[in-house]
Amino acid sequence: MIRILDNETELHVAARERIIAEGRDALARRGRFSLVLSGGGTPRRTYELLAEKLAADRDFWAGTHLYWGDERGVPPDDAESNYRTARLVLLDKVAPPAANVHRLAGESNDPERTAAEYAAAFPARADLILLGLGADGHTASLFPGSPLLFEAQSLFAPATAPVAPKKRLTLTPPVLAVARTVLVLVTGTGKAAALRRVFAAEGSVEETPARLVRDAAWLMDRRAAQALADRPENK
Ligand code: 6PG
C-alpha cells in the first residue's frame, strides 16, 4: 500500500496516527505492542508528534515494548546513535517503563553475541516495524550487495555500512517477513530514484534491498514520490 502525502508534516501526522492505531489494536488483542523503531533522521518528527500526543497515556506505554531495527556501532550517547535520537525526542518525553525499552547495543565489542542475545529476546512476530529508505535503496542496515539479504536463520546480525559509522547491527529479512505490519517512511527528492527502483517491475533485492518490503505500507511525500509517475496519488 502506497500513500502519498502532500508534504512532510502530513506524512509525520499520518505515521503517528498509524503507530497509535496499530498500538491500540495490539494492546486490545494481545495486551502488548512490540514497536520496532527505525533509525536515521526521517522518523524524528514522527517520534516528536507521537510523544506530544501520547505522553500522558500511561496505559499505552505500560504495554508498549520498544526495539530498534538497527543500530550504529557507537555508544548510546553518541550523536550517531539511533537510540540517542529516540531517547531525546520520545523516551525522555513519555518515560516508558525501563523494562519496556530494549536497546540494541551497537557499541558491543562482541556483535555476534549481542545480535544473538537480542534475537533471543525479540518477539516471534513484531507488531509494527518502522523503516526508512536510503538513497542507495538500503533499509535498516541491509545494504546493497550484503550477504545478509539472503540470511534465512539469524534474526539480527552484524553488518557493515558503506558510510560511517560502518559497524552496524541490523534486523534481517526473516524478521521483516513475519512482522504484522511494516511501515516505511520516505521524504524528499533525494529518495525519488531509490523509490523508483523499489517499485520498478524489474530489479533485484541485492541492488535495492528495500524491495524486500515493496509490498509493505509506504508513506511518502510528494517530493519523494515524484518518480513514481504511474502510481495513483491516493492521500
Ligand atoms: C540508519 C537507518 C537507515 C535509515 C536510512 C534513511 O541507521 O541510518 O536505519 O536505514 O532509515 O538510511 O535515513 P534518513 O531517514 O536519515 O534519510
PDB file of C-alpha atoms and ligand atoms in Angstrom:
ATOM      1  CA  MET A   1       0.000   0.000   0.000  1.00  0.00           C
ATOM      2  CA  ILE A   2       1.419   3.364  -1.027  1.00  0.00           C
ATOM      3  CA  ARG A   3       0.105   6.591   0.456  1.00  0.00           C
ATOM      4  CA  ILE A   4       1.399   9.858  -0.960  1.00  0.00           C
ATOM      5  CA  LEU A   5       1.089  12.892   1.347  1.00  0.00           C
ATOM      6  CA  ASP A   6       1.274  16.483   0.203  1.00  0.00           C
ATOM      7  CA  ASN A   7       4.166  17.383   2.484  1.00  0.00           C
ATOM      8  CA  GLU A   8       6.405  16.172   5.301  1.00  0.00           C
ATOM      9  CA  THR A   9       4.133  17.429   8.067  1.00  0.00           C
ATOM     10  CA  GLU A  10       1.183  15.435   6.743  1.00  0.00           C
ATOM     11  CA  LEU A  11       3.422  12.394   6.423  1.00  0.00           C
ATOM     12  CA  HIS A  12       4.549  12.547  10.062  1.00  0.00           C
ATOM     13  CA  VAL A  13       0.970  13.054  11.267  1.00  0.00           C
ATOM     14  CA  ALA A  14      -0.148  10.048   9.198  1.00  0.00           C
ATOM     15  CA  ALA A  15       2.752   7.979  10.550  1.00  0.00           C
ATOM     16  CA  ARG A  16       1.907   8.923  14.125  1.00  0.00           C
ATOM     17  CA  GLU A  17      -1.750   8.015  13.614  1.00  0.00           C
ATOM     18  CA  ARG A  18      -0.803   4.652  12.102  1.00  0.00           C
ATOM     19  CA  ILE A  19       1.525   3.847  15.021  1.00  0.00           C
ATOM     20  CA  ILE A  20      -1.193   4.724  17.528  1.00  0.00           C
ATOM     21  CA  ALA A  21      -3.811   2.687  15.659  1.00  0.00           C
ATOM     22  CA  GLU A  22      -1.526  -0.350  15.434  1.00  0.00           C
ATOM     23  CA  GLY A  23      -0.623   0.049  19.083  1.00  0.00           C
ATOM     24  CA  ARG A  24      -4.167   0.281  20.340  1.00  0.00           C
ATOM     25  CA  ASP A  25      -5.134  -2.744  18.239  1.00  0.00           C
ATOM     26  CA  ALA A  26      -2.209  -4.817  19.546  1.00  0.00           C
ATOM     27  CA  LEU A  27      -2.878  -3.814  23.139  1.00  0.00           C
ATOM     28  CA  ALA A  28      -6.588  -4.636  22.798  1.00  0.00           C
ATOM     29  CA  ARG A  29      -5.945  -8.016  21.147  1.00  0.00           C
ATOM     30  CA  ARG A  30      -2.789  -9.209  22.940  1.00  0.00           C
ATOM     31  CA  GLY A  31      -2.151  -6.810  25.812  1.00  0.00           C
ATOM     32  CA  ARG A  32       1.240  -5.928  24.359  1.00  0.00           C
ATOM     33  CA  PHE A  33       2.548  -3.791  21.471  1.00  0.00           C
ATOM     34  CA  SER A  34       6.002  -4.514  20.063  1.00  0.00           C
ATOM     35  CA  LEU A  35       7.138  -1.409  18.188  1.00  0.00           C
ATOM     36  CA  VAL A  36      10.451  -1.563  16.299  1.00  0.00           C
ATOM     37  CA  LEU A  37      11.898   1.900  15.780  1.00  0.00           C
ATOM     38  CA  SER A  38      13.750   2.978  12.669  1.00  0.00           C
ATOM     39  CA  GLY A  39      17.000   4.879  12.756  1.00  0.00           C
ATOM     40  CA  GLY A  40      18.101   7.784  10.615  1.00  0.00           C
ATOM     41  CA  GLY A  41      16.614  11.239  10.579  1.00  0.00           C
ATOM     42  CA  THR A  42      13.267  10.768   8.836  1.00  0.00           C
ATOM     43  CA  PRO A  43      11.260   9.358  11.765  1.00  0.00           C
ATOM     44  CA  ARG A  44      12.471  12.001  14.252  1.00  0.00           C
ATOM     45  CA  ARG A  45       9.465  14.262  13.659  1.00  0.00           C
ATOM     46  CA  THR A  46       7.109  11.288  13.824  1.00  0.00           C
ATOM     47  CA  TYR A  47       8.556  10.398  17.242  1.00  0.00           C
ATOM     48  CA  GLU A  48       8.147  14.004  18.406  1.00  0.00           C
ATOM     49  CA  LEU A  49       4.482  14.056  17.361  1.00  0.00           C
ATOM     50  CA  LEU A  50       3.915  10.678  18.992  1.00  0.00           C
ATOM     51  CA  ALA A  51       5.395  11.964  22.253  1.00  0.00           C
ATOM     52  CA  GLU A  52       3.312  15.152  22.115  1.00  0.00           C
ATOM     53  CA  LYS A  53       0.085  13.214  21.675  1.00  0.00           C
ATOM     54  CA  LEU A  54       0.674  10.235  23.974  1.00  0.00           C
ATOM     55  CA  ALA A  55       3.000  11.450  26.695  1.00  0.00           C
ATOM     56  CA  ALA A  56       0.235  11.200  29.300  1.00  0.00           C
ATOM     57  CA  ASP A  57      -1.143   7.847  28.101  1.00  0.00           C
ATOM     58  CA  ARG A  58       0.369   5.643  30.774  1.00  0.00           C
ATOM     59  CA  ASP A  59      -1.601   2.551  29.673  1.00  0.00           C
ATOM     60  CA  PHE A  60      -0.229   2.806  26.125  1.00  0.00           C
ATOM     61  CA  TRP A  61       3.391   2.932  27.300  1.00  0.00           C
ATOM     62  CA  ALA A  62       2.879   0.321  30.018  1.00  0.00           C
ATOM     63  CA  GLY A  63       2.102  -2.219  27.281  1.00  0.00           C
ATOM     64  CA  THR A  64       4.407  -0.957  24.535  1.00  0.00           C
ATOM     65  CA  HIS A  65       7.808  -2.607  24.137  1.00  0.00           C
ATOM     66  CA  LEU A  66      10.324  -0.613  22.109  1.00  0.00           C
ATOM     67  CA  TYR A  67      13.008  -2.233  19.961  1.00  0.00           C
ATOM     68  CA  TRP A  68      15.410  -0.953  17.297  1.00  0.00           C
ATOM     69  CA  GLY A  69      15.625  -2.353  13.774  1.00  0.00           C
ATOM     70  CA  ASP A  70      19.260  -1.388  13.544  1.00  0.00           C
ATOM     71  CA  GLU A  71      21.942   0.497  15.407  1.00  0.00           C
ATOM     72  CA  ARG A  72      25.255   2.022  14.643  1.00  0.00           C
ATOM     73  CA  GLY A  73      28.484   0.835  16.270  1.00  0.00           C
ATOM     74  CA  VAL A  74      28.657   3.821  18.598  1.00  0.00           C
ATOM     75  CA  PRO A  75      27.880   4.416  22.294  1.00  0.00           C
ATOM     76  CA  PRO A  76      24.262   5.251  23.193  1.00  0.00           C
ATOM     77  CA  ASP A  77      25.163   8.871  23.905  1.00  0.00           C
ATOM     78  CA  ASP A  78      26.863   9.378  20.537  1.00  0.00           C
ATOM     79  CA  ALA A  79      25.271  11.831  18.099  1.00  0.00           C
ATOM     80  CA  GLU A  80      25.118   8.996  15.531  1.00  0.00           C
ATOM     81  CA  SER A  81      23.209   6.661  17.850  1.00  0.00           C
ATOM     82  CA  ASN A  82      19.681   5.710  16.754  1.00  0.00           C
ATOM     83  CA  TYR A  83      18.886   5.031  20.396  1.00  0.00           C
ATOM     84  CA  ARG A  84      20.003   8.566  21.385  1.00  0.00           C
ATOM     85  CA  THR A  85      17.724  10.134  18.747  1.00  0.00           C
ATOM     86  CA  ALA A  86      14.714   8.197  20.036  1.00  0.00           C
ATOM     87  CA  ARG A  87      15.644   8.908  23.654  1.00  0.00           C
ATOM     88  CA  LEU A  88      15.831  12.664  23.132  1.00  0.00           C
ATOM     89  CA  VAL A  89      12.548  13.107  21.227  1.00  0.00           C
ATOM     90  CA  LEU A  90      10.470  10.204  22.530  1.00  0.00           C
ATOM     91  CA  LEU A  91      11.716   8.201  25.527  1.00  0.00           C
ATOM     92  CA  ASP A  92      12.589  11.234  27.654  1.00  0.00           C
ATOM     93  CA  LYS A  93       9.086  12.632  26.982  1.00  0.00           C
ATOM     94  CA  VAL A  94       6.934   9.526  27.507  1.00  0.00           C
ATOM     95  CA  ALA A  95       9.097   7.750  30.124  1.00  0.00           C
ATOM     96  CA  PRO A  96       8.158   4.145  29.314  1.00  0.00           C
ATOM     97  CA  PRO A  97       8.984   1.505  31.962  1.00  0.00           C
ATOM     98  CA  ALA A  98      12.713   0.753  31.734  1.00  0.00           C
ATOM     99  CA  ALA A  99      11.892  -2.923  31.179  1.00  0.00           C
ATOM    100  CA  ASN A 100       9.991  -1.952  28.024  1.00  0.00           C
ATOM    101  CA  VAL A 101      12.985  -0.325  26.332  1.00  0.00           C
ATOM    102  CA  HIS A 102      15.090  -2.936  24.545  1.00  0.00           C
ATOM    103  CA  ARG A 103      18.161  -1.052  23.372  1.00  0.00           C
ATOM    104  CA  LEU A 104      20.260  -2.684  20.660  1.00  0.00           C
ATOM    105  CA  ALA A 105      23.826  -2.293  21.908  1.00  0.00           C
ATOM    106  CA  GLY A 106      25.571  -1.335  18.701  1.00  0.00           C
ATOM    107  CA  GLU A 107      28.719  -0.464  20.610  1.00  0.00           C
ATOM    108  CA  SER A 108      29.228  -4.077  21.686  1.00  0.00           C
ATOM    109  CA  ASN A 109      32.728  -5.492  21.177  1.00  0.00           C
ATOM    110  CA  ASP A 110      31.114  -8.904  20.626  1.00  0.00           C
ATOM    111  CA  PRO A 111      28.480  -8.046  17.979  1.00  0.00           C
ATOM    112  CA  GLU A 112      27.741 -11.649  17.067  1.00  0.00           C
ATOM    113  CA  ARG A 113      26.870 -12.433  20.705  1.00  0.00           C
ATOM    114  CA  THR A 114      24.896  -9.193  21.119  1.00  0.00           C
ATOM    115  CA  ALA A 115      22.918  -9.906  17.940  1.00  0.00           C
ATOM    116  CA  ALA A 116      22.130 -13.442  19.098  1.00  0.00           C
ATOM    117  CA  GLU A 117      21.045 -12.286  22.563  1.00  0.00           C
ATOM    118  CA  TYR A 118      18.873  -9.547  21.076  1.00  0.00           C
ATOM    119  CA  ALA A 119      17.250 -12.052  18.724  1.00  0.00           C
ATOM    120  CA  ALA A 120      16.548 -14.411  21.626  1.00  0.00           C
ATOM    121  CA  ALA A 121      14.621 -11.679  23.447  1.00  0.00           C
ATOM    122  CA  PHE A 122      12.879 -10.397  20.308  1.00  0.00           C
ATOM    123  CA  PRO A 123       9.169 -11.218  19.802  1.00  0.00           C
ATOM    124  CA  ALA A 124       8.262 -14.053  17.440  1.00  0.00           C
ATOM    125  CA  ARG A 125       6.293 -11.507  15.372  1.00  0.00           C
ATOM    126  CA  ALA A 126       6.888  -7.789  15.765  1.00  0.00           C
ATOM    127  CA  ASP A 127       3.614  -5.863  15.677  1.00  0.00           C
ATOM    128  CA  LEU A 128       4.974  -2.835  13.843  1.00  0.00           C
ATOM    129  CA  ILE A 129       8.386  -2.294  12.273  1.00  0.00           C
ATOM    130  CA  LEU A 130       9.223   1.250  11.170  1.00  0.00           C
ATOM    131  CA  LEU A 131      11.757   1.552   8.366  1.00  0.00           C
ATOM    132  CA  GLY A 132      13.410   4.282   6.356  1.00  0.00           C
ATOM    133  CA  LEU A 133      14.905   4.230   2.892  1.00  0.00           C
ATOM    134  CA  GLY A 134      18.455   5.180   1.997  1.00  0.00           C
ATOM    135  CA  ALA A 135      19.253   6.976  -1.257  1.00  0.00           C
ATOM    136  CA  ASP A 136      21.090   3.791  -2.295  1.00  0.00           C
ATOM    137  CA  GLY A 137      17.981   1.687  -1.655  1.00  0.00           C
ATOM    138  CA  HIS A 138      19.038   0.249   1.700  1.00  0.00           C
ATOM    139  CA  THR A 139      16.685  -0.186   4.616  1.00  0.00           C
ATOM    140  CA  ALA A 140      17.593  -0.767   8.261  1.00  0.00           C
ATOM    141  CA  SER A 141      21.268  -1.656   7.831  1.00  0.00           C
ATOM    142  CA  LEU A 142      20.671  -4.021   4.914  1.00  0.00           C
ATOM    143  CA  PHE A 143      22.861  -2.503   2.227  1.00  0.00           C
ATOM    144  CA  PRO A 144      23.198  -3.301  -1.480  1.00  0.00           C
ATOM    145  CA  GLY A 145      25.274  -6.434  -2.051  1.00  0.00           C
ATOM    146  CA  SER A 146      25.119  -7.538   1.578  1.00  0.00           C
ATOM    147  CA  PRO A 147      25.083 -11.309   2.212  1.00  0.00           C
ATOM    148  CA  LEU A 148      22.514 -10.564   4.951  1.00  0.00           C
ATOM    149  CA  LEU A 149      19.947 -10.029   2.202  1.00  0.00           C
ATOM    150  CA  PHE A 150      19.872 -13.811   1.885  1.00  0.00           C
ATOM    151  CA  GLU A 151      20.050 -14.588   5.615  1.00  0.00           C
ATOM    152  CA  ALA A 152      17.342 -17.108   6.457  1.00  0.00           C
ATOM    153  CA  GLN A 153      18.133 -18.069  10.064  1.00  0.00           C
ATOM    154  CA  SER A 154      19.571 -15.300  12.246  1.00  0.00           C
ATOM    155  CA  LEU A 155      17.120 -12.546  13.203  1.00  0.00           C
ATOM    156  CA  PHE A 156      19.800  -9.946  13.930  1.00  0.00           C
ATOM    157  CA  ALA A 157      23.374  -9.750  12.695  1.00  0.00           C
ATOM    158  CA  PRO A 158      26.433  -7.517  12.479  1.00  0.00           C
ATOM    159  CA  ALA A 159      26.579  -5.518   9.251  1.00  0.00           C
ATOM    160  CA  THR A 160      28.985  -3.187   7.516  1.00  0.00           C
ATOM    161  CA  ALA A 161      27.760   0.104   6.100  1.00  0.00           C
ATOM    162  CA  PRO A 162      29.454   1.794   3.132  1.00  0.00           C
ATOM    163  CA  VAL A 163      29.463   5.042   5.098  1.00  0.00           C
ATOM    164  CA  ALA A 164      30.497   5.877   8.658  1.00  0.00           C
ATOM    165  CA  PRO A 165      29.617   4.610  11.177  1.00  0.00           C
ATOM    166  CA  LYS A 166      30.453   1.461   9.249  1.00  0.00           C
ATOM    167  CA  LYS A 167      29.928  -1.016  12.101  1.00  0.00           C
ATOM    168  CA  ARG A 168      26.219  -1.811  12.475  1.00  0.00           C
ATOM    169  CA  LEU A 169      23.787  -4.300  13.986  1.00  0.00           C
ATOM    170  CA  THR A 170      20.636  -4.940  11.973  1.00  0.00           C
ATOM    171  CA  LEU A 171      17.484  -6.976  11.692  1.00  0.00           C
ATOM    172  CA  THR A 172      17.432  -9.457   8.843  1.00  0.00           C
ATOM    173  CA  PRO A 173      14.811 -10.462   6.221  1.00  0.00           C
ATOM    174  CA  PRO A 174      13.207 -13.189   8.399  1.00  0.00           C
ATOM    175  CA  VAL A 175      12.193 -10.509  10.931  1.00  0.00           C
ATOM    176  CA  LEU A 176      10.541  -8.450   8.204  1.00  0.00           C
ATOM    177  CA  ALA A 177       8.823 -11.480   6.695  1.00  0.00           C
ATOM    178  CA  VAL A 178       6.812 -12.299   9.827  1.00  0.00           C
ATOM    179  CA  ALA A 179       6.093  -8.792  11.118  1.00  0.00           C
ATOM    180  CA  ARG A 180       2.385  -7.989  11.427  1.00  0.00           C
ATOM    181  CA  THR A 181       2.948  -4.573   9.850  1.00  0.00           C
ATOM    182  CA  VAL A 182       5.946  -2.884   8.222  1.00  0.00           C
ATOM    183  CA  LEU A 183       5.648   0.873   7.716  1.00  0.00           C
ATOM    184  CA  VAL A 184       8.247   2.647   5.566  1.00  0.00           C
ATOM    185  CA  LEU A 185       8.589   6.437   5.855  1.00  0.00           C
ATOM    186  CA  VAL A 186      10.179   8.303   2.927  1.00  0.00           C
ATOM    187  CA  THR A 187      10.507  12.037   2.362  1.00  0.00           C
ATOM    188  CA  GLY A 188      12.366  14.285  -0.027  1.00  0.00           C
ATOM    189  CA  THR A 189      13.593  14.367  -3.596  1.00  0.00           C
ATOM    190  CA  GLY A 190      16.822  12.636  -2.531  1.00  0.00           C
ATOM    191  CA  LYS A 191      14.924   9.355  -2.221  1.00  0.00           C
ATOM    192  CA  ALA A 192      12.973   9.585  -5.515  1.00  0.00           C
ATOM    193  CA  ALA A 193      15.437   7.496  -7.541  1.00  0.00           C
ATOM    194  CA  ALA A 194      15.626   4.811  -4.861  1.00  0.00           C
ATOM    195  CA  LEU A 195      11.824   4.693  -4.672  1.00  0.00           C
ATOM    196  CA  ARG A 196      11.647   4.243  -8.410  1.00  0.00           C
ATOM    197  CA  ARG A 197      13.975   1.228  -8.135  1.00  0.00           C
ATOM    198  CA  VAL A 198      11.954  -0.230  -5.257  1.00  0.00           C
ATOM    199  CA  PHE A 199       8.725  -0.221  -7.258  1.00  0.00           C
ATOM    200  CA  ALA A 200      10.136  -0.882 -10.725  1.00  0.00           C
ATOM    201  CA  ALA A 201       8.860  -4.057 -12.372  1.00  0.00           C
ATOM    202  CA  GLU A 202      12.450  -5.201 -12.868  1.00  0.00           C
ATOM    203  CA  GLY A 203      15.161  -5.103 -10.237  1.00  0.00           C
ATOM    204  CA  SER A 204      16.830  -7.120  -7.510  1.00  0.00           C
ATOM    205  CA  VAL A 205      16.887  -7.089  -3.729  1.00  0.00           C
ATOM    206  CA  GLU A 206      20.662  -7.292  -3.978  1.00  0.00           C
ATOM    207  CA  GLU A 207      20.787  -3.973  -5.823  1.00  0.00           C
ATOM    208  CA  THR A 208      17.868  -2.381  -3.933  1.00  0.00           C
ATOM    209  CA  PRO A 209      17.363  -4.041  -0.519  1.00  0.00           C
ATOM    210  CA  ALA A 210      14.150  -2.129   0.201  1.00  0.00           C
ATOM    211  CA  ARG A 211      12.494  -4.261  -2.500  1.00  0.00           C
ATOM    212  CA  LEU A 212      12.257  -6.764   0.367  1.00  0.00           C
ATOM    213  CA  VAL A 213       9.374  -4.642   1.706  1.00  0.00           C
ATOM    214  CA  ARG A 214       7.878  -3.287  -1.534  1.00  0.00           C
ATOM    215  CA  ASP A 215       4.523  -4.837  -0.533  1.00  0.00           C
ATOM    216  CA  ALA A 216       4.568  -3.205   2.910  1.00  0.00           C
ATOM    217  CA  ALA A 217       2.813   0.026   3.905  1.00  0.00           C
ATOM    218  CA  TRP A 218       4.630   3.063   2.485  1.00  0.00           C
ATOM    219  CA  LEU A 219       4.122   6.679   3.465  1.00  0.00           C
ATOM    220  CA  MET A 220       5.924   9.102   1.182  1.00  0.00           C
ATOM    221  CA  ASP A 221       5.664  12.780   0.479  1.00  0.00           C
ATOM    222  CA  ARG A 222       5.048  14.164  -2.990  1.00  0.00           C
ATOM    223  CA  ARG A 223       8.695  15.136  -3.449  1.00  0.00           C
ATOM    224  CA  ALA A 224       9.894  11.576  -2.846  1.00  0.00           C
ATOM    225  CA  ALA A 225       7.085  10.128  -4.965  1.00  0.00           C
ATOM    226  CA  GLN A 226       7.762  12.311  -7.994  1.00  0.00           C
ATOM    227  CA  ALA A 227       9.491   9.473  -9.836  1.00  0.00           C
ATOM    228  CA  LEU A 228       6.545   7.115  -9.362  1.00  0.00           C
ATOM    229  CA  ALA A 229       4.731   8.703 -12.273  1.00  0.00           C
ATOM    230  CA  ASP A 230       2.429   5.792 -12.877  1.00  0.00           C
ATOM    231  CA  ARG A 231       1.332   5.428  -9.286  1.00  0.00           C
ATOM    232  CA  PRO A 232      -2.170   6.520  -8.208  1.00  0.00           C
ATOM    233  CA  GLU A 233      -1.920   9.554  -5.925  1.00  0.00           C
ATOM    234  CA  ASN A 234      -4.144   8.448  -3.065  1.00  0.00           C
ATOM    235  CA  LYS A 235      -3.985  10.579   0.014  1.00  0.00           C
TER     236      LYS A 235
HETATM  237  C1  6PG B   1      20.052   4.100   9.946  1.00  0.00           C
HETATM  238  C2  6PG B   1      18.687   3.685   9.456  1.00  0.00           C
HETATM  239  C3  6PG B   1      18.678   3.713   7.969  1.00  0.00           C
HETATM  240  C4  6PG B   1      17.841   4.915   7.599  1.00  0.00           C
HETATM  241  C5  6PG B   1      18.056   5.305   6.166  1.00  0.00           C
HETATM  242  C6  6PG B   1      17.356   6.634   5.875  1.00  0.00           C
HETATM  243  O1  6PG B   1      20.507   3.577  10.969  1.00  0.00           O
HETATM  244  O2  6PG B   1      20.608   5.007   9.292  1.00  0.00           O
HETATM  245  O3  6PG B   1      18.178   2.599   9.986  1.00  0.00           O
HETATM  246  O4  6PG B   1      18.156   2.574   7.351  1.00  0.00           O
HETATM  247  O5  6PG B   1      16.470   4.621   7.819  1.00  0.00           O
HETATM  248  O6  6PG B   1      19.450   5.443   5.960  1.00  0.00           O
HETATM  249  O7  6PG B   1      17.967   7.609   6.684  1.00  0.00           O
HETATM  250  P1  6PG B   1      17.338   9.086   6.771  1.00  0.00           P
HETATM  251  O8  6PG B   1      15.975   8.933   7.361  1.00  0.00           O
HETATM  252  O9  6PG B   1      18.280   9.835   7.686  1.00  0.00           O
HETATM  253  O10 6PG B   1      17.307   9.621   5.351  1.00  0.00           O
END
